[in-house]
Each structure stands twice: as C-alpha cells, then as structure tokens.
Amino acid sequence: MNHIHSFRSDVPDHQEDPWQLKLFRRTLKKQQKLKSLLKLIGPLTDRDTCILVTCGDNNGALNWHFKAHGGSWSWADAEPESSFQIGELTGDHVLTIDKESPQFNVADQSFDVVVTIDIHEHLCATNELNQELARIVKENGRIIVTTPGGDQRKLANKIKNWIGMSTRDYGHVVDGYTCDQLSAQLQSVNLTPVVKSSYSKFFTEMVELAINFAYVKVLARRSAAPVEAGQIAPQSQDQLKSVEKTYRLYSLIYPFIWLISRLDILLPFAEGYAAIVMARKEA
C-alpha cells in the first residue's frame, strides 16, 4: 500500500504514533525534502532494491516514509544515535559508515536506487563516497543526492551568518554544494546527471533558521539530555522531553508557521536553498 501522503501535517496525531512521526508532522523542510524525493523516485515494486544513506539529523521518520512508499529498502547512517533511532522505528538493521572513510559493506551493483540525504557537506573529501555510490548502484540504476545549496550570496544564507549560525553549528565541513557542483562530482565517477532540482525557498529557510537558532543557541544549552555539536533539533525522545513545554507551544503555533512557509509560492522562479541531483549509471 502506498502511503505517500501520510506525512501531511493536517493528519492528526494519535496516542499510539511513535514520537518520531509526531515530530515529523511538525517539520517544514523535511516534509518538502520527502515530497521532492518521492516525486523523483516514483513508483517502486518489492523487486526494486533501494538504500537510504544519512549522516545524523535523522530519527528514522524519513526511513519510515520511504519504506511505506514501496520498494525493498536498506539503511545506512554515520551517527550511532541516528542509527539506533532508525532501527528502533523501522525494525531493520542499519549499516554503519565512517565519515572519514565512507564505505558500504555490500556487494557491487546491489541497488536499483541509492538516495543520500545531506551527507556530502559533512565530509572533508567526497570522492570516496561518490566512488562507493557508483559501485553499489546497478547498471541503469539511479543515484539521488541532496545537500544544502551552499550559495553564500543568497539572502537567507547571509542572514544565517550575520546571526552567528555557523557551519559548525550544523555539523558541516562545508556550507553545501550547488546542483552544478554535485553534478560535476557525480560525473567524475562516471555517473550521468539527468535531473537537477531544489526545494526550500526563502520563507521556509527563514522559519527554519529561527527554529534552529532557538534550539541551538537557547534550548539545547538548557537541555537535561546531552546535545551533541551539530544537532539543530531534538534527535532523541529524551531531548524532546527536555523541551516539552516549548514543543507544546510550537505545536500550537505550527499552523501559522506552516502558512509563513507557504509564502514560498510567491517565488515561483526562485531556486530553492537545498539542492537535489539525480544521476544514472549507464550500462
């Protein structure tokens, strides 16, 4: 059964829902990310082998929605806490990868679809990861890569720097990559870019920035649960409980925050602040 719309924020919470899914329904950028990626991936059957690769900032909700969409999915993550959350929510084994030497303990040409979400910007060098992506994808298979756009000339990125939200606050080595830069990286390992896209325009970025700033600069410092550098939102149930009162308030005003984000519709020709590139491995 295809549950492509089950992440919508207008779906009410149920007491039995896992906390990760409840939190996901109150996100902006992650929902846009998921919608953009599922549109690119398209319909999947149980014969389609897929893997989602992440690098922290993932409590398993994205994995849950990909699994519900269809296909036979595997998971990999570079952060132990995220790996635990993914496994807890999906009930699946999670491959561990090392950011210093990102290799996958799987055979060559294992997957029809390989999706990496916001991992390249965490690496000092990306070539080894890109080589691994090219190795594990099947001939005629697809690789989909997302990162922050990284264009520091854009207004929201300038504001981010002005208020002191540094690359380190996000746990990044670089600010991100443009679609052209990602395409060049994938071409260097003999993958052929076929789609360039983006999501999260100015108004969404500004709302996200305000939320991240409040958590990193204020709430995380008061948290009873440990918060690692680079965590820009609660990543565990303990961290969420530490900001429970603020989260309840946020949930109440979320419809208004969502409406502000929807003002992006006034910018139909503007490029988003997050980049997506899909490439194919030619036979």
Short mmCIF file of C-alpha atoms in Angstrom, two decimals:
data_model
loop_
_atom_site.label_atom_id
_atom_site.label_comp_id
_atom_site.label_asym_id
_atom_site.label_seq_id
_atom_site.Cartn_x
_atom_site.Cartn_y
_atom_site.Cartn_z
CA MET A 1 0.00 0.00 0.00
CA ASN A 2 1.35 3.43 -0.92
CA HIS A 3 1.40 5.92 1.99
CA ILE A 4 2.95 8.81 0.12
CA HIS A 5 0.65 11.38 1.76
CA SER A 6 0.77 10.01 5.32
CA PHE A 7 3.35 12.60 6.40
CA ARG A 8 0.99 15.54 5.90
CA SER A 9 0.79 17.99 8.78
CA ASP A 10 -3.01 18.04 8.63
CA VAL A 11 -3.14 14.38 9.71
CA PRO A 12 -3.92 14.41 13.46
CA ASP A 13 -1.58 12.75 15.94
CA HIS A 14 -2.69 9.53 17.58
CA GLN A 15 -1.58 8.50 21.04
CA GLU A 16 -0.03 5.29 19.70
CA ASP A 17 2.02 7.02 16.98
CA PRO A 18 5.81 6.88 17.55
CA TRP A 19 7.25 10.20 18.73
CA GLN A 20 9.38 10.40 15.59
CA LEU A 21 6.32 10.54 13.32
CA LYS A 22 4.58 13.10 15.52
CA LEU A 23 7.66 15.31 15.40
CA PHE A 24 7.98 14.86 11.63
CA ARG A 25 4.46 16.19 11.12
CA ARG A 26 5.63 19.46 12.70
CA THR A 27 8.57 19.91 10.33
CA LEU A 28 8.75 22.08 7.23
CA LYS A 29 11.94 21.42 5.33
CA LYS A 30 11.98 17.68 5.97
CA GLN A 31 8.46 17.34 4.59
CA GLN A 32 9.46 19.29 1.48
CA LYS A 33 12.54 17.09 1.15
CA LEU A 34 10.50 13.91 1.38
CA LYS A 35 7.91 15.12 -1.12
CA SER A 36 10.62 16.13 -3.63
CA LEU A 37 12.48 12.83 -3.28
CA LEU A 38 9.40 10.62 -3.55
CA LYS A 39 8.38 12.50 -6.69
CA LEU A 40 11.80 11.79 -8.23
CA ILE A 41 11.84 8.16 -7.14
CA GLY A 42 8.37 7.42 -8.46
CA PRO A 43 6.53 4.11 -8.02
CA LEU A 44 8.52 1.16 -6.66
CA THR A 45 7.83 -2.56 -6.50
CA ASP A 46 9.11 -5.10 -3.99
CA ARG A 47 11.71 -6.12 -6.60
CA ASP A 48 13.31 -2.65 -6.53
CA THR A 49 16.25 -2.69 -4.13
CA CYS A 50 16.96 0.69 -2.53
CA ILE A 51 19.19 2.22 0.12
CA LEU A 52 18.90 5.49 2.03
CA VAL A 53 22.17 6.95 3.33
CA THR A 54 22.08 9.64 6.01
CA CYS A 55 24.52 11.35 8.37
CA GLY A 56 22.73 12.17 11.59
CA ASP A 57 19.80 14.62 11.87
CA ASN A 58 17.59 11.59 11.23
CA ASN A 59 15.37 9.97 13.85
CA GLY A 60 14.00 7.36 11.45
CA ALA A 61 10.86 9.18 10.29
CA LEU A 62 12.21 9.65 6.76
CA ASN A 63 13.11 5.96 6.62
CA TRP A 64 9.61 5.02 7.78
CA HIS A 65 8.03 7.05 4.98
CA PHE A 66 10.38 5.65 2.32
CA LYS A 67 9.58 2.12 3.48
CA ALA A 68 5.85 2.87 3.35
CA HIS A 69 6.24 4.20 -0.20
CA GLY A 70 7.27 0.78 -1.52
CA GLY A 71 10.43 -0.98 -2.62
CA SER A 72 12.85 -3.13 -0.64
CA TRP A 73 14.90 -0.70 1.47
CA SER A 74 18.19 -0.84 3.33
CA TRP A 75 19.55 1.89 5.59
CA ALA A 76 22.96 3.37 6.35
CA ASP A 77 23.96 6.19 8.69
CA ALA A 78 27.20 7.68 10.01
CA GLU A 79 25.97 8.59 13.51
CA PRO A 80 25.31 5.97 16.24
CA GLU A 81 22.32 7.81 17.76
CA SER A 82 20.59 8.15 14.39
CA SER A 83 21.33 4.51 13.57
CA PHE A 84 19.66 3.49 16.83
CA GLN A 85 16.58 5.65 16.16
CA ILE A 86 16.25 4.32 12.59
CA GLY A 87 16.48 0.72 13.76
CA GLU A 88 14.04 1.33 16.60
CA LEU A 89 11.37 2.82 14.34
CA THR A 90 11.74 0.56 11.28
CA GLY A 91 12.77 -2.66 13.00
CA ASP A 92 15.54 -3.06 10.41
CA HIS A 93 19.30 -3.44 10.58
CA VAL A 94 21.21 -0.23 9.87
CA LEU A 95 24.60 -0.25 8.15
CA THR A 96 27.25 1.89 9.81
CA ILE A 97 29.50 4.09 7.69
CA ASP A 98 32.58 6.07 8.68
CA LYS A 99 32.67 9.73 7.67
CA GLU A 100 36.47 9.53 7.42
CA SER A 101 36.30 6.56 5.05
CA PRO A 102 32.73 6.09 3.81
CA GLN A 103 32.48 2.51 2.58
CA PHE A 104 29.48 0.18 2.40
CA ASN A 105 29.72 -3.46 3.39
CA VAL A 106 27.62 -4.60 0.42
CA ALA A 107 28.37 -6.22 -2.94
CA ASP A 108 28.90 -4.32 -6.17
CA GLN A 109 25.72 -3.35 -8.04
CA SER A 110 23.41 -4.12 -5.11
CA PHE A 111 20.78 -1.40 -5.54
CA ASP A 112 18.38 -0.04 -8.14
CA VAL A 113 18.01 3.24 -6.24
CA VAL A 114 20.57 4.92 -3.98
CA VAL A 115 19.47 8.02 -2.04
CA THR A 116 21.86 10.12 0.03
CA ILE A 117 20.40 12.87 2.18
CA ASP A 118 22.65 15.69 3.38
CA ILE A 119 25.84 13.71 3.84
CA HIS A 120 28.32 15.25 1.36
CA GLU A 121 28.59 18.50 3.32
CA HIS A 122 29.72 16.54 6.40
CA LEU A 123 32.78 15.10 4.64
CA CYS A 124 36.25 16.61 4.24
CA ALA A 125 36.52 14.84 0.87
CA THR A 126 33.58 13.47 -1.11
CA ASN A 127 35.28 11.46 -3.85
CA GLU A 128 35.46 8.20 -1.87
CA LEU A 129 31.74 8.40 -1.08
CA ASN A 130 30.88 9.11 -4.72
CA GLN A 131 33.00 6.16 -5.84
CA GLU A 132 31.12 3.93 -3.40
CA LEU A 133 27.76 5.21 -4.68
CA ALA A 134 28.83 4.35 -8.22
CA ARG A 135 30.00 0.92 -7.07
CA ILE A 136 26.87 -0.18 -5.22
CA VAL A 137 24.28 1.02 -7.76
CA LYS A 138 23.21 -1.35 -10.54
CA GLU A 139 23.63 -0.58 -14.22
CA ASN A 140 20.78 1.71 -15.30
CA GLY A 141 20.17 2.38 -11.61
CA ARG A 142 19.64 5.82 -10.10
CA ILE A 143 21.56 7.84 -7.54
CA ILE A 144 19.81 10.78 -5.88
CA VAL A 145 21.88 13.22 -3.82
CA THR A 146 20.67 16.10 -1.66
CA THR A 147 22.72 18.77 0.14
CA PRO A 148 22.25 22.35 1.28
CA GLY A 149 22.76 24.62 -1.72
CA GLY A 150 25.79 26.35 -0.24
CA ASP A 151 25.45 29.60 -2.22
CA GLN A 152 26.57 32.25 0.28
CA ARG A 153 25.34 35.05 -1.98
CA LYS A 154 21.73 34.18 -1.16
CA LEU A 155 19.97 36.41 1.37
CA ALA A 156 18.91 33.73 3.87
CA ASN A 157 22.47 32.37 3.97
CA LYS A 158 23.81 35.88 4.61
CA ILE A 159 21.33 36.32 7.47
CA LYS A 160 22.36 32.93 8.84
CA ASN A 161 25.97 34.12 9.02
CA TRP A 162 25.00 37.50 10.48
CA ILE A 163 23.22 35.94 13.47
CA GLY A 164 26.06 33.53 14.18
CA MET A 165 24.69 30.22 12.89
CA SER A 166 27.99 28.84 11.65
CA THR A 167 28.83 25.79 9.58
CA ARG A 168 29.97 24.14 12.84
CA ASP A 169 26.54 24.68 14.42
CA TYR A 170 25.11 22.48 11.69
CA GLY A 171 27.90 19.90 11.98
CA HIS A 172 29.05 20.65 8.44
CA VAL A 173 32.53 20.81 6.94
CA VAL A 174 31.32 23.00 4.06
CA ASP A 175 28.17 25.08 3.66
CA GLY A 176 26.89 22.81 0.90
CA TYR A 177 27.01 22.32 -2.86
CA THR A 178 25.10 23.71 -5.80
CA CYS A 179 23.41 21.41 -8.30
CA ASP A 180 26.23 22.08 -10.78
CA GLN A 181 28.87 21.18 -8.20
CA LEU A 182 27.06 17.96 -7.27
CA SER A 183 26.65 17.10 -10.94
CA ALA A 184 30.37 17.55 -11.52
CA GLN A 185 31.16 15.28 -8.57
CA LEU A 186 28.90 12.53 -9.89
CA GLN A 187 30.23 12.87 -13.44
CA SER A 188 33.76 12.40 -12.09
CA VAL A 189 32.81 8.81 -11.11
CA ASN A 190 31.11 8.10 -14.45
CA LEU A 191 27.55 8.77 -13.35
CA THR A 192 25.31 10.75 -15.69
CA PRO A 193 23.21 13.55 -14.12
CA VAL A 194 19.68 13.55 -15.53
CA VAL A 195 17.71 15.83 -13.16
CA LYS A 196 18.64 18.95 -11.20
CA SER A 197 16.12 20.26 -8.71
CA SER A 198 15.78 22.20 -5.46
CA TYR A 199 13.39 22.82 -2.59
CA SER A 200 13.00 25.13 0.43
CA LYS A 201 12.82 28.73 -0.73
CA PHE A 202 13.32 31.97 1.21
CA PHE A 203 10.35 31.92 3.58
CA THR A 204 10.85 28.28 4.55
CA GLU A 205 14.54 28.94 5.12
CA MET A 206 13.83 31.89 7.38
CA VAL A 207 11.35 29.96 9.51
CA GLU A 208 13.76 27.00 9.73
CA LEU A 209 16.57 29.37 10.68
CA ALA A 210 14.52 30.83 13.53
CA ILE A 211 13.66 27.34 14.81
CA ASN A 212 17.27 26.11 14.56
CA PHE A 213 18.62 29.26 16.21
CA ALA A 214 16.22 28.90 19.14
CA TYR A 215 17.22 25.26 19.66
CA VAL A 216 20.99 25.58 19.18
CA LYS A 217 21.56 28.89 20.97
CA VAL A 218 18.95 28.63 23.75
CA LEU A 219 17.09 25.35 24.29
CA ALA A 220 19.99 22.92 23.74
CA ARG A 221 22.06 24.76 26.35
CA ARG A 222 19.32 24.22 28.94
CA SER A 223 18.59 20.63 27.95
CA ALA A 224 18.80 17.99 30.67
CA ALA A 225 19.58 15.45 27.96
CA PRO A 226 23.03 15.72 26.32
CA VAL A 227 23.03 17.51 22.94
CA GLU A 228 25.93 16.91 20.57
CA ALA A 229 27.51 19.64 18.45
CA GLY A 230 25.77 19.83 15.09
CA GLN A 231 22.32 18.83 16.39
CA ILE A 232 19.89 21.55 15.32
CA ALA A 233 16.71 19.89 16.60
CA PRO A 234 15.81 17.15 19.12
CA GLN A 235 17.19 13.81 17.95
CA SER A 236 16.02 11.56 20.76
CA GLN A 237 12.95 11.15 22.92
CA ASP A 238 14.94 12.37 25.94
CA GLN A 239 15.96 15.54 24.11
CA LEU A 240 12.36 16.13 23.06
CA LYS A 241 11.16 15.69 26.64
CA SER A 242 13.71 18.28 27.77
CA VAL A 243 11.98 20.90 25.62
CA GLU A 244 8.46 19.54 26.13
CA LYS A 245 6.84 22.83 27.17
CA THR A 246 8.39 24.72 24.26
CA TYR A 247 7.42 21.94 21.88
CA ARG A 248 3.78 22.08 23.03
CA LEU A 249 3.77 25.82 22.32
CA TYR A 250 5.42 25.21 18.95
CA SER A 251 2.75 22.63 18.10
CA LEU A 252 0.04 25.20 18.84
CA ILE A 253 1.52 27.84 16.55
CA TYR A 254 2.70 25.37 13.89
CA PRO A 255 -0.24 26.13 11.53
CA PHE A 256 0.85 29.78 11.41
CA ILE A 257 4.49 28.77 10.85
CA TRP A 258 3.34 26.50 8.03
CA LEU A 259 1.43 29.39 6.46
CA ILE A 260 4.55 31.57 6.50
CA SER A 261 6.45 28.78 4.78
CA ARG A 262 3.74 28.61 2.12
CA LEU A 263 4.65 32.16 1.08
CA ASP A 264 7.36 30.46 -0.99
CA ILE A 265 4.61 30.15 -3.59
CA LEU A 266 5.17 33.85 -4.28
CA LEU A 267 8.66 32.95 -5.58
CA PRO A 268 7.81 30.57 -8.47
CA PHE A 269 11.03 31.16 -10.39
CA ALA A 270 13.43 31.29 -7.45
CA GLU A 271 15.83 28.42 -6.89
CA GLY A 272 15.48 26.65 -3.55
CA TYR A 273 18.14 26.68 -0.86
CA ALA A 274 18.60 22.89 -0.95
CA ALA A 275 19.96 21.06 -3.98
CA ILE A 276 18.91 17.71 -5.46
CA VAL A 277 20.65 15.91 -8.32
CA MET A 278 19.59 12.57 -9.80
CA ALA A 279 22.09 10.63 -11.89
CA ARG A 280 22.10 7.29 -13.70
CA LYS A 281 24.75 4.63 -14.06
CA GLU A 282 24.91 3.87 -17.75
CA ALA A 283 25.06 0.21 -18.82
#
